Tab-separated table of C-alpha atoms and ligand atoms in Angstrom:
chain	number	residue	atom	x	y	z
A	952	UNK	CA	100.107	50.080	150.664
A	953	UNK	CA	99.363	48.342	147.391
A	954	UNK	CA	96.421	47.580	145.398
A	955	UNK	CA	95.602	44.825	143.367
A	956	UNK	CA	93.038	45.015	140.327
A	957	UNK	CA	91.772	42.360	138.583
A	958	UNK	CA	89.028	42.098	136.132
A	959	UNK	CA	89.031	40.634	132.580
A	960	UNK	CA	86.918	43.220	131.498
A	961	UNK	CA	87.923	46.783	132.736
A	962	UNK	CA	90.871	48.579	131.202
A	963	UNK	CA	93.379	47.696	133.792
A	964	UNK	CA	95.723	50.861	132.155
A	965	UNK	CA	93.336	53.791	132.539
A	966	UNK	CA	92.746	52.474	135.795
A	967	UNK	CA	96.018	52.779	136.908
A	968	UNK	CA	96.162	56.447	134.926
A	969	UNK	CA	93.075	57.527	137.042
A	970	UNK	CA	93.995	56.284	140.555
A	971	UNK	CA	97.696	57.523	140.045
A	972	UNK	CA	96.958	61.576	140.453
A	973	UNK	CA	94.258	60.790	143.340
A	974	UNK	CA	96.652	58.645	144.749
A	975	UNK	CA	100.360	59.090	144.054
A	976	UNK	CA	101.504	56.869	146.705
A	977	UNK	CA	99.524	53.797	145.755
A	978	UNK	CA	101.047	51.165	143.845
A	979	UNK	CA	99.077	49.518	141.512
A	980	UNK	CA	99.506	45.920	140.483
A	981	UNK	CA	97.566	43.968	138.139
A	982	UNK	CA	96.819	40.243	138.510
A	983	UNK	CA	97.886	37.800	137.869
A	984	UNK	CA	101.248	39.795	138.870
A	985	UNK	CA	100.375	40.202	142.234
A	986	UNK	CA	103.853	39.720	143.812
A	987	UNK	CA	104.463	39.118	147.164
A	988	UNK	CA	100.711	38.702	148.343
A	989	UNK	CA	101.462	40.135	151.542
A	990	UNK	CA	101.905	43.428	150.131
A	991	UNK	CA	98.327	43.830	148.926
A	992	UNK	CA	95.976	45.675	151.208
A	993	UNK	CA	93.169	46.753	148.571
A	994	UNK	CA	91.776	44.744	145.907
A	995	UNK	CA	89.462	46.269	143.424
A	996	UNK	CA	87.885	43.753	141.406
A	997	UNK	CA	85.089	42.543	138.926
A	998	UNK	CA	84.498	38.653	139.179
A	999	UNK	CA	88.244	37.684	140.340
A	1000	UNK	CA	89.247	33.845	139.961
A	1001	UNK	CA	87.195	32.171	142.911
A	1002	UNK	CA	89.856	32.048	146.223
A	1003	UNK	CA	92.034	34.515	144.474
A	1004	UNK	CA	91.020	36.697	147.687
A	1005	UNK	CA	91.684	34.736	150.492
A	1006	UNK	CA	95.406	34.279	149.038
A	1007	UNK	CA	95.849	37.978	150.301
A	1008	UNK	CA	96.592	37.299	153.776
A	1009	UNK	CA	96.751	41.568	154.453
A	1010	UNK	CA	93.776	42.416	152.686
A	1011	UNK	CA	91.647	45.223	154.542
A	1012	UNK	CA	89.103	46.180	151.793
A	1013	UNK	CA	87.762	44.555	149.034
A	1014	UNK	CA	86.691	47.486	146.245
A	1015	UNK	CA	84.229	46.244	143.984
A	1016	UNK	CA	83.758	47.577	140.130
A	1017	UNK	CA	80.365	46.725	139.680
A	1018	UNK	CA	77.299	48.332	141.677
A	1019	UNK	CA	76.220	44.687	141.925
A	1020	UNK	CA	77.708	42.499	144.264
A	1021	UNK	CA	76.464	39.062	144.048
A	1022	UNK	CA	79.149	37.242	141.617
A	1023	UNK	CA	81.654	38.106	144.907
A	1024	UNK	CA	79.207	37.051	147.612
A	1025	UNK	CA	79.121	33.527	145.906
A	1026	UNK	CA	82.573	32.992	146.428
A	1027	UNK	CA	82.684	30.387	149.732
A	1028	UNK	CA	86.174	31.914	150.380
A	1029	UNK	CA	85.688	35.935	150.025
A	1030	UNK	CA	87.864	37.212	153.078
A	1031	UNK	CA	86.092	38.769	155.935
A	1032	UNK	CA	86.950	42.349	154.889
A	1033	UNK	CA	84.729	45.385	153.869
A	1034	UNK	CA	83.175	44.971	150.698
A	1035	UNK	CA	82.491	48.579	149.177
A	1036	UNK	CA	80.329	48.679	146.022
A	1037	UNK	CA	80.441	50.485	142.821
A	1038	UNK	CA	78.071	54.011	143.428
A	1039	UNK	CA	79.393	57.052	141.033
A	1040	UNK	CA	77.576	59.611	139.221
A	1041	UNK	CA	78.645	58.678	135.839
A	1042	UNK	CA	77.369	54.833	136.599
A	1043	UNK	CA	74.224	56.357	137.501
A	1044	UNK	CA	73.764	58.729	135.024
A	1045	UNK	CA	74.704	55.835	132.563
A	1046	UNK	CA	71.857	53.607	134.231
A	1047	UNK	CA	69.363	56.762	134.353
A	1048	UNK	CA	69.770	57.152	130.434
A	1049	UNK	CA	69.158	53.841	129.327
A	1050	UNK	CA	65.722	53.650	131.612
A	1051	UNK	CA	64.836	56.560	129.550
A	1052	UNK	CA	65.754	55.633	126.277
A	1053	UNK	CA	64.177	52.029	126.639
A	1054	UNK	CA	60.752	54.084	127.930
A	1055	UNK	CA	61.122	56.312	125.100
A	1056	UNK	CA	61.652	53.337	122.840
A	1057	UNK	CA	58.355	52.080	123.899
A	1058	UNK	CA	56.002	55.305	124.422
A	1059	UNK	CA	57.497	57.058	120.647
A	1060	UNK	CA	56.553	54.094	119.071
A	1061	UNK	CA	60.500	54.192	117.615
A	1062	UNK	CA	60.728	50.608	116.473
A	1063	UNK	CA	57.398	51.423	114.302
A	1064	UNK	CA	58.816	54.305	112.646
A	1065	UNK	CA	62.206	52.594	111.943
A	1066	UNK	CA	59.923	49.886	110.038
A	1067	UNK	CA	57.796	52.690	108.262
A	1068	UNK	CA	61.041	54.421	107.402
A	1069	UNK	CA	62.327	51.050	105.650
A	1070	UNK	CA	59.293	50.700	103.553
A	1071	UNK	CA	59.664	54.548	102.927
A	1072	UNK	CA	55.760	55.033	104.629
A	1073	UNK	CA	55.038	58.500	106.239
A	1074	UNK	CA	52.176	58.086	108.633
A	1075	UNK	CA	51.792	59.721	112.121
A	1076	UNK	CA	51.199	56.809	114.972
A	1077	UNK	CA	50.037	58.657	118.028
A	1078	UNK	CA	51.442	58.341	120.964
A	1079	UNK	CA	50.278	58.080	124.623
A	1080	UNK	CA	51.587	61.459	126.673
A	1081	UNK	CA	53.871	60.722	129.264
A	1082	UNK	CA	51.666	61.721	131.818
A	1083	UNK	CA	49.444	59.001	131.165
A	1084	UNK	CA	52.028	56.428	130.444
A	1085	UNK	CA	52.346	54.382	133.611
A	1086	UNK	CA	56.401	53.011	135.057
A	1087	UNK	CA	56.778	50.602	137.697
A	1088	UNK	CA	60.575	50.972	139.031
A	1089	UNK	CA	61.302	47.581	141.146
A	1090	UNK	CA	64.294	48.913	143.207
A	1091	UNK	CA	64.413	52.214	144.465
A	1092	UNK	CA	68.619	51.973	145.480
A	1093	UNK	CA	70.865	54.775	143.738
A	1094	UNK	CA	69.744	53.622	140.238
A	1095	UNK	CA	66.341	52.736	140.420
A	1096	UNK	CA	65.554	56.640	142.427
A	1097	UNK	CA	67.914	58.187	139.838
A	1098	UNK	CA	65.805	56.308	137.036
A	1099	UNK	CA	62.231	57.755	138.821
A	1100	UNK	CA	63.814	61.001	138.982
A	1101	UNK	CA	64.827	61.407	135.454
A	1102	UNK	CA	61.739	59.978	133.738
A	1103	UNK	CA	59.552	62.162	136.356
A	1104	UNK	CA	61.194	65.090	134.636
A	1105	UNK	CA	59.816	63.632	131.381
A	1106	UNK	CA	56.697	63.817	133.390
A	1107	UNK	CA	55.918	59.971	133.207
A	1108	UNK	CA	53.751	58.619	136.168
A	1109	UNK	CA	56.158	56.908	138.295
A	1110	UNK	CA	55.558	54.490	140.977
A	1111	UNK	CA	58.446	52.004	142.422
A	1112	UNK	CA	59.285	48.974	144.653
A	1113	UNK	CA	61.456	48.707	147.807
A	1114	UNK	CA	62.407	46.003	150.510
A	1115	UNK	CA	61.775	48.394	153.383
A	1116	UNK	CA	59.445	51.884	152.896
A	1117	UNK	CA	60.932	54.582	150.713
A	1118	UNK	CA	59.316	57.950	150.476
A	1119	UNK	CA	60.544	59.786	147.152
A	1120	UNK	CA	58.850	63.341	146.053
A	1121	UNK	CA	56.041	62.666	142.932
A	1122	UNK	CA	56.632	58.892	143.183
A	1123	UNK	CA	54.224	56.671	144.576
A	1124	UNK	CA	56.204	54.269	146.693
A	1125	UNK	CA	55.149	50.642	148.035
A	1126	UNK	CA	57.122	47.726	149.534
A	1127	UNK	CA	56.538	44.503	150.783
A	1128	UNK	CA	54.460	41.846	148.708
A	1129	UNK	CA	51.663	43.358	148.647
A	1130	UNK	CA	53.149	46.471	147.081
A	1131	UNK	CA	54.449	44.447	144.417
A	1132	UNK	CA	51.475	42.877	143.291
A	1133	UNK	CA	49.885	46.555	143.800
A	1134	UNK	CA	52.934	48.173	141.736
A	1135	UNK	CA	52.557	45.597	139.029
A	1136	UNK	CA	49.107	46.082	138.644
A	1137	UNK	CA	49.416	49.577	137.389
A	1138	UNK	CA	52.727	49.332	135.427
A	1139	UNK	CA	52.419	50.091	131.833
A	1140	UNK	CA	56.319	49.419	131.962
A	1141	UNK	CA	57.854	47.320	134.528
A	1142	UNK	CA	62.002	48.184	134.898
A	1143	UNK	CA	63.562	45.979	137.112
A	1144	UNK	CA	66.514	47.354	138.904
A	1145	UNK	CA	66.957	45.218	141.836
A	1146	UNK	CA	69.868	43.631	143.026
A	1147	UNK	CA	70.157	39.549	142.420
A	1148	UNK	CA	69.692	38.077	145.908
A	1149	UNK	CA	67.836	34.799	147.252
A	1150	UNK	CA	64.924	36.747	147.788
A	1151	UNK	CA	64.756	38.482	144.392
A	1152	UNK	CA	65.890	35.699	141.991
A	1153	UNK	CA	63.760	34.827	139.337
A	1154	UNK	CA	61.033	37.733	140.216
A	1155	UNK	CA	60.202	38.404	136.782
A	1156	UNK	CA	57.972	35.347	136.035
A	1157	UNK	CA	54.563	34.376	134.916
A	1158	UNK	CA	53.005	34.687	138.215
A	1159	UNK	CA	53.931	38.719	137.975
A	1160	UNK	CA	53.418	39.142	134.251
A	1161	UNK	CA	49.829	37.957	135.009
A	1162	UNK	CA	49.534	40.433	137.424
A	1163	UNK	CA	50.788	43.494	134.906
A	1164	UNK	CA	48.150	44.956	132.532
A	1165	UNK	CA	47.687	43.620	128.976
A	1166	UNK	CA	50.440	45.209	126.272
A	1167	UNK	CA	53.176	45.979	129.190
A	1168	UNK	CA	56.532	46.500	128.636
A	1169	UNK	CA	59.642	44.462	131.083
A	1170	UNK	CA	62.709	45.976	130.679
A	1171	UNK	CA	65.295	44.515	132.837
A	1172	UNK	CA	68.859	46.339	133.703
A	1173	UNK	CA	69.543	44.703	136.994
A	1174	UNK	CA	70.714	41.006	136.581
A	1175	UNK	CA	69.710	37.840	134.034
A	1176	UNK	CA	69.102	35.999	137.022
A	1177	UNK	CA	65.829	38.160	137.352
A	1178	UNK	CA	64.289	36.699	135.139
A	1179	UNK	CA	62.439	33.182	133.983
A	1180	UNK	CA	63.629	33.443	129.929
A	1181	UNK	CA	60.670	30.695	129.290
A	1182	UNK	CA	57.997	32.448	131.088
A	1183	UNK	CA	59.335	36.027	129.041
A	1184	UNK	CA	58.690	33.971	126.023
A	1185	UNK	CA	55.438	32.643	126.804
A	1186	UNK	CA	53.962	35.780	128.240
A	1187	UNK	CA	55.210	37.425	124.458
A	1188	UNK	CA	53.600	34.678	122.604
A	1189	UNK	CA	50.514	34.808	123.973
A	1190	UNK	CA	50.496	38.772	123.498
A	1191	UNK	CA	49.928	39.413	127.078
A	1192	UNK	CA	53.346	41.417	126.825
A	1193	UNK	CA	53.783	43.916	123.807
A	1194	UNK	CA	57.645	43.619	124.165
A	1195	UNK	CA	60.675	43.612	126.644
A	1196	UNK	CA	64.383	45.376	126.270
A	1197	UNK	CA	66.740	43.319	128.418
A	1198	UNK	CA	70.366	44.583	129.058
A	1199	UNK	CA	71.375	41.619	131.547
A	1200	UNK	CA	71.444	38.038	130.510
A	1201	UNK	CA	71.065	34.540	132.353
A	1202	UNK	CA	74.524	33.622	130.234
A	1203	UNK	CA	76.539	36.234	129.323
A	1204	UNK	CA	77.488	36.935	126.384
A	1205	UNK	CA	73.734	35.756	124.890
A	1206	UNK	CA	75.073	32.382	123.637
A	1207	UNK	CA	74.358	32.196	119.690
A	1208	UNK	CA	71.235	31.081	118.315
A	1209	UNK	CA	69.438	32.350	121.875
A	1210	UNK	CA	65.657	32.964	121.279
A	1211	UNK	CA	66.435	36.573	122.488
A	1212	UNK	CA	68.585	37.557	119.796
A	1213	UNK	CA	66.100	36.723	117.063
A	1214	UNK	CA	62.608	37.933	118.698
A	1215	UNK	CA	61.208	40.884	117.200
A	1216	UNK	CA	59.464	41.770	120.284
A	1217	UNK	CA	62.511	41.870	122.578
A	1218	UNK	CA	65.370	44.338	122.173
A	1219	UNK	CA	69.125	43.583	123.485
A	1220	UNK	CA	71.898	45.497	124.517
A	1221	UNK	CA	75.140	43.885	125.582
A	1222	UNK	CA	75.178	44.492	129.680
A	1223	UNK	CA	76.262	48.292	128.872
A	1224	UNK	CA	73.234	50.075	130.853
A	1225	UNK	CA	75.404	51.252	133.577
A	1226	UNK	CA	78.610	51.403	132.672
A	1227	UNK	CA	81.953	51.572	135.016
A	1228	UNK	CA	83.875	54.724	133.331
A	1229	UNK	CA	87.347	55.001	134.929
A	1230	UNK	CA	87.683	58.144	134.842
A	1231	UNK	CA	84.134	58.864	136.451
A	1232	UNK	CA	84.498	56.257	139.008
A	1233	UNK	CA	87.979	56.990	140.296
A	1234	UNK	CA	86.805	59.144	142.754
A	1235	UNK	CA	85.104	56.765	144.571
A	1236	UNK	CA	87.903	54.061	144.839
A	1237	UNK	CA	90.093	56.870	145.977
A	1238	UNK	CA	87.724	57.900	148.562
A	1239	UNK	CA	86.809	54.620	149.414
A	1240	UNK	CA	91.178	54.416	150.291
A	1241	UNK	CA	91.220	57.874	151.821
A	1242	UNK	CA	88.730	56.599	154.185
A	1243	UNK	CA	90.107	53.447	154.905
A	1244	UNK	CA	93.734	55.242	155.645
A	1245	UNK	CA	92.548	57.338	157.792
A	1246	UNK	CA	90.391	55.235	159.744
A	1247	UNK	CA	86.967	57.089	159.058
A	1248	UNK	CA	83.870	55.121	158.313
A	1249	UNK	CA	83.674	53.725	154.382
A	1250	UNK	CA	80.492	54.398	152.668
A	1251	UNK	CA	78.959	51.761	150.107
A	1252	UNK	CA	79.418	48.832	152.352
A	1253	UNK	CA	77.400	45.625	151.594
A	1254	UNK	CA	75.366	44.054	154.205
A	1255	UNK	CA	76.412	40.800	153.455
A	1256	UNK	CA	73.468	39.365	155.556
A	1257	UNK	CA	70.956	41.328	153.054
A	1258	UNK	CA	72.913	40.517	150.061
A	1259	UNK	CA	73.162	43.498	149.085
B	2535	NAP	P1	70.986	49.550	145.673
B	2535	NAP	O1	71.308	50.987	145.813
B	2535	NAP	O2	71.551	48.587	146.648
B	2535	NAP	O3	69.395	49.440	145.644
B	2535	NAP	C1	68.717	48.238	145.695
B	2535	NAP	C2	67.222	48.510	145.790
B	2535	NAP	O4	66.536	47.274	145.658
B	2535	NAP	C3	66.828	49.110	147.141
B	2535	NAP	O5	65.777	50.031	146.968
B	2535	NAP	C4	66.321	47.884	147.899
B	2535	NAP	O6	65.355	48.163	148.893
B	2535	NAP	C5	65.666	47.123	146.771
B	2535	NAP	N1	65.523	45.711	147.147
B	2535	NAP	C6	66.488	44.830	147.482
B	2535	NAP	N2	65.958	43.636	147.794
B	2535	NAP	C7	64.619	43.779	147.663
B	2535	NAP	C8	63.517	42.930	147.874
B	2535	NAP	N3	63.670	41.652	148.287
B	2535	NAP	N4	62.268	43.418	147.669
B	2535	NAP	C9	62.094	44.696	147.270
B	2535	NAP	N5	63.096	45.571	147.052
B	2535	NAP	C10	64.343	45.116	147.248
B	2535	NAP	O7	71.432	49.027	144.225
B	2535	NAP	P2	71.706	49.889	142.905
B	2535	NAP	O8	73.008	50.577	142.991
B	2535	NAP	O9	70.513	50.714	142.630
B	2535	NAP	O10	71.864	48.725	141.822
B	2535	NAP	C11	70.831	47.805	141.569
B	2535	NAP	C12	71.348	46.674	140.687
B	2535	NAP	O11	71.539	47.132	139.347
B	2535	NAP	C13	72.726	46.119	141.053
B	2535	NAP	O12	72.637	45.215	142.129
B	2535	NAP	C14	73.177	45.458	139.775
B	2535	NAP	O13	72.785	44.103	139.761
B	2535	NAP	C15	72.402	46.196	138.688
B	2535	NAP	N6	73.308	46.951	137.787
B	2535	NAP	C16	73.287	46.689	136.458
B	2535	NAP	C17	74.090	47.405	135.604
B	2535	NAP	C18	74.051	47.185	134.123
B	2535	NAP	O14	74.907	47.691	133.408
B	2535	NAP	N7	73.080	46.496	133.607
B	2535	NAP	C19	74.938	48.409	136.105
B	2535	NAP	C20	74.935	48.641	137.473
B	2535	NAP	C21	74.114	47.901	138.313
B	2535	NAP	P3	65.716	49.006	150.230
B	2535	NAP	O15	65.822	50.447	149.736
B	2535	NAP	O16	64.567	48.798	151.113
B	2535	NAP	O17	67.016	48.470	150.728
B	2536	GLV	C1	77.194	46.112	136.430
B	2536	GLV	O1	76.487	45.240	136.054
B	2536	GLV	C2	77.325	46.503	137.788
B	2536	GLV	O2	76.864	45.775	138.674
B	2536	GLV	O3	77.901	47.593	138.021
């Protein structure tokens, strides 16, 4: 049994180094040396060449390095096969972290006192306490609870945002529309951790920064495609929205010259929230493989129906 990996931007070596003590047995190609494409019965991949799956005529899994799924589901030709998404620890510890330094960012005033410490001015701005400091999670999958969870500990008052109902200990939970409009209402910060999906494309827009409460934050870690850039702009210029921290980009890399780069109310990072470490994501492939050998059920799959 063989595996193929290809992605332009994962280290294609310490992959191989990770899988080959989990899985001495497995031979690990990397496109575009695939050999005989007959040989290849796992593929794990982050946005392969459109139809470069359905050359694999043995395929039986498709492994997927990203938690997100959608750049494979928009491929006409992806081959009927399991698709098994990215879930590790050390992606969702990753994810977790940068939720609570972007919060943080916000709430300690940090961006103030890196201005006051240019000018060389001592004063103490005062800070809301956590408790009071409202966050609205849209997406309550492994990343979004993991993000409620951590900035609960930090005693922040969480509420979040789910397709179907989602109980979670000290977090007010709401789905469905109305919970939306009801979660946006009382979200001091709004982090968007949704997956990108027909229904959930372009959700951060005008009509729900109306609906959040003067000087909120958006801070988006999920997908560019979340969000309307103009309306962003527009709800910053008016000073409805005191800022945003965006991770995820309509066009990535942030093309130069981008609005974005240059607004001093909105903070970039280069799509590194969550981050795929090999060697804290190897565990899953290899159980993913396990699984699949042995003919027990995989874990991770994407409904393709939900998109998700
Ligand atoms: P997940 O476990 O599949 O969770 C998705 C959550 O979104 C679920 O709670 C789901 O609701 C909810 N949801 C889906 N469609 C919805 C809708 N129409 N209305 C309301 N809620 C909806 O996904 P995840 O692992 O947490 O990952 C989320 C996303 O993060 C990924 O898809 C990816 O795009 C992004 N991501 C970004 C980075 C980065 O570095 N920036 C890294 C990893 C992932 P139910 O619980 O009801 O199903
Ligand atoms: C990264 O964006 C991922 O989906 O894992």
């Amino acid at each position: 049994m063989t595996l193929l990996f290809c992605s332009a931007h994962d280290d294609a070596g310490a992959w191989k180094a990770e899988l080959k003590p989990r899985l001495p047995d497995l031979e690990v190609r990397v496109w575009p040396d695939v050999g005989d494409p007959a040989d290849i019965t796992y593929a794990l991949v982050w946005k392969p060449p459109a139809g470069m799956l359905a050359g694999l005529p043995n395929l039986k899994v498709v492994l997927s390095l990203g938690a997100g799924v959608e750049p494979l589901l928009l491929d006409p030709t992806l081959p009927d096969v399991p698709l098994v998404r990215m879930v590790s620890p050390g992606l969702t510890d990753d994810m977790a972290g940068w939720v609570v330094m972007q919060v943080l960012r916000w709430q300690r005033k940090l961006d103030a006192f890196a201005e006051q410490q240019r000018a060389g001015v001592w004063k103490q701005l005062v800070h809301r306490p956590a408790a009071e400091v409202r966050v609205g999670i849209l997406g309550l999958g492994v990343l979004g609870e993991a993000a409620a969870r951590a900035l609960k500990q930090l005693a922040f008052d969480v509420a979040g945002w789910s397709r179907t109902a989602k109980p979670l200990d000290g977090v007010e939970t709401v789905h469905g529309e109305d919970g939306l409009v009801a979660l946006a209402a009382r979200s001091d910060l709004l982090v968007c951790l949704l997956p990108l999906t027909d229904a959930t494309r372009g959700i951060l827009d005008r009509k729900l920064f109306a609906t959040l409460p003067p000087g909120a934050v958006v801070i988006n870690a999920a997908r560019g495609g979340h969000l309307v850039e103009a309306d962003l702009l527009a709800a910053l210029d008016s000073g409805h929205l005191a800022g945003a921290s965006l991770d995820v980009f309509a066009e990535e890399p942030l093309p130069p010259g981008h609005p974005f780069w240059s607004h001093p109310k909105i903070h970039v990072t280069p799509h590194v929230a969550g981050i795929t470490h090999p060697s804290q994501t190897a565990d899953h492939v290899a159980e993913s493989i396990r699984r699949h050998r042995a003919g027990r059920p995989l874990t991770n799959v994407v409904d393709r129906t939900r998109g998700y």
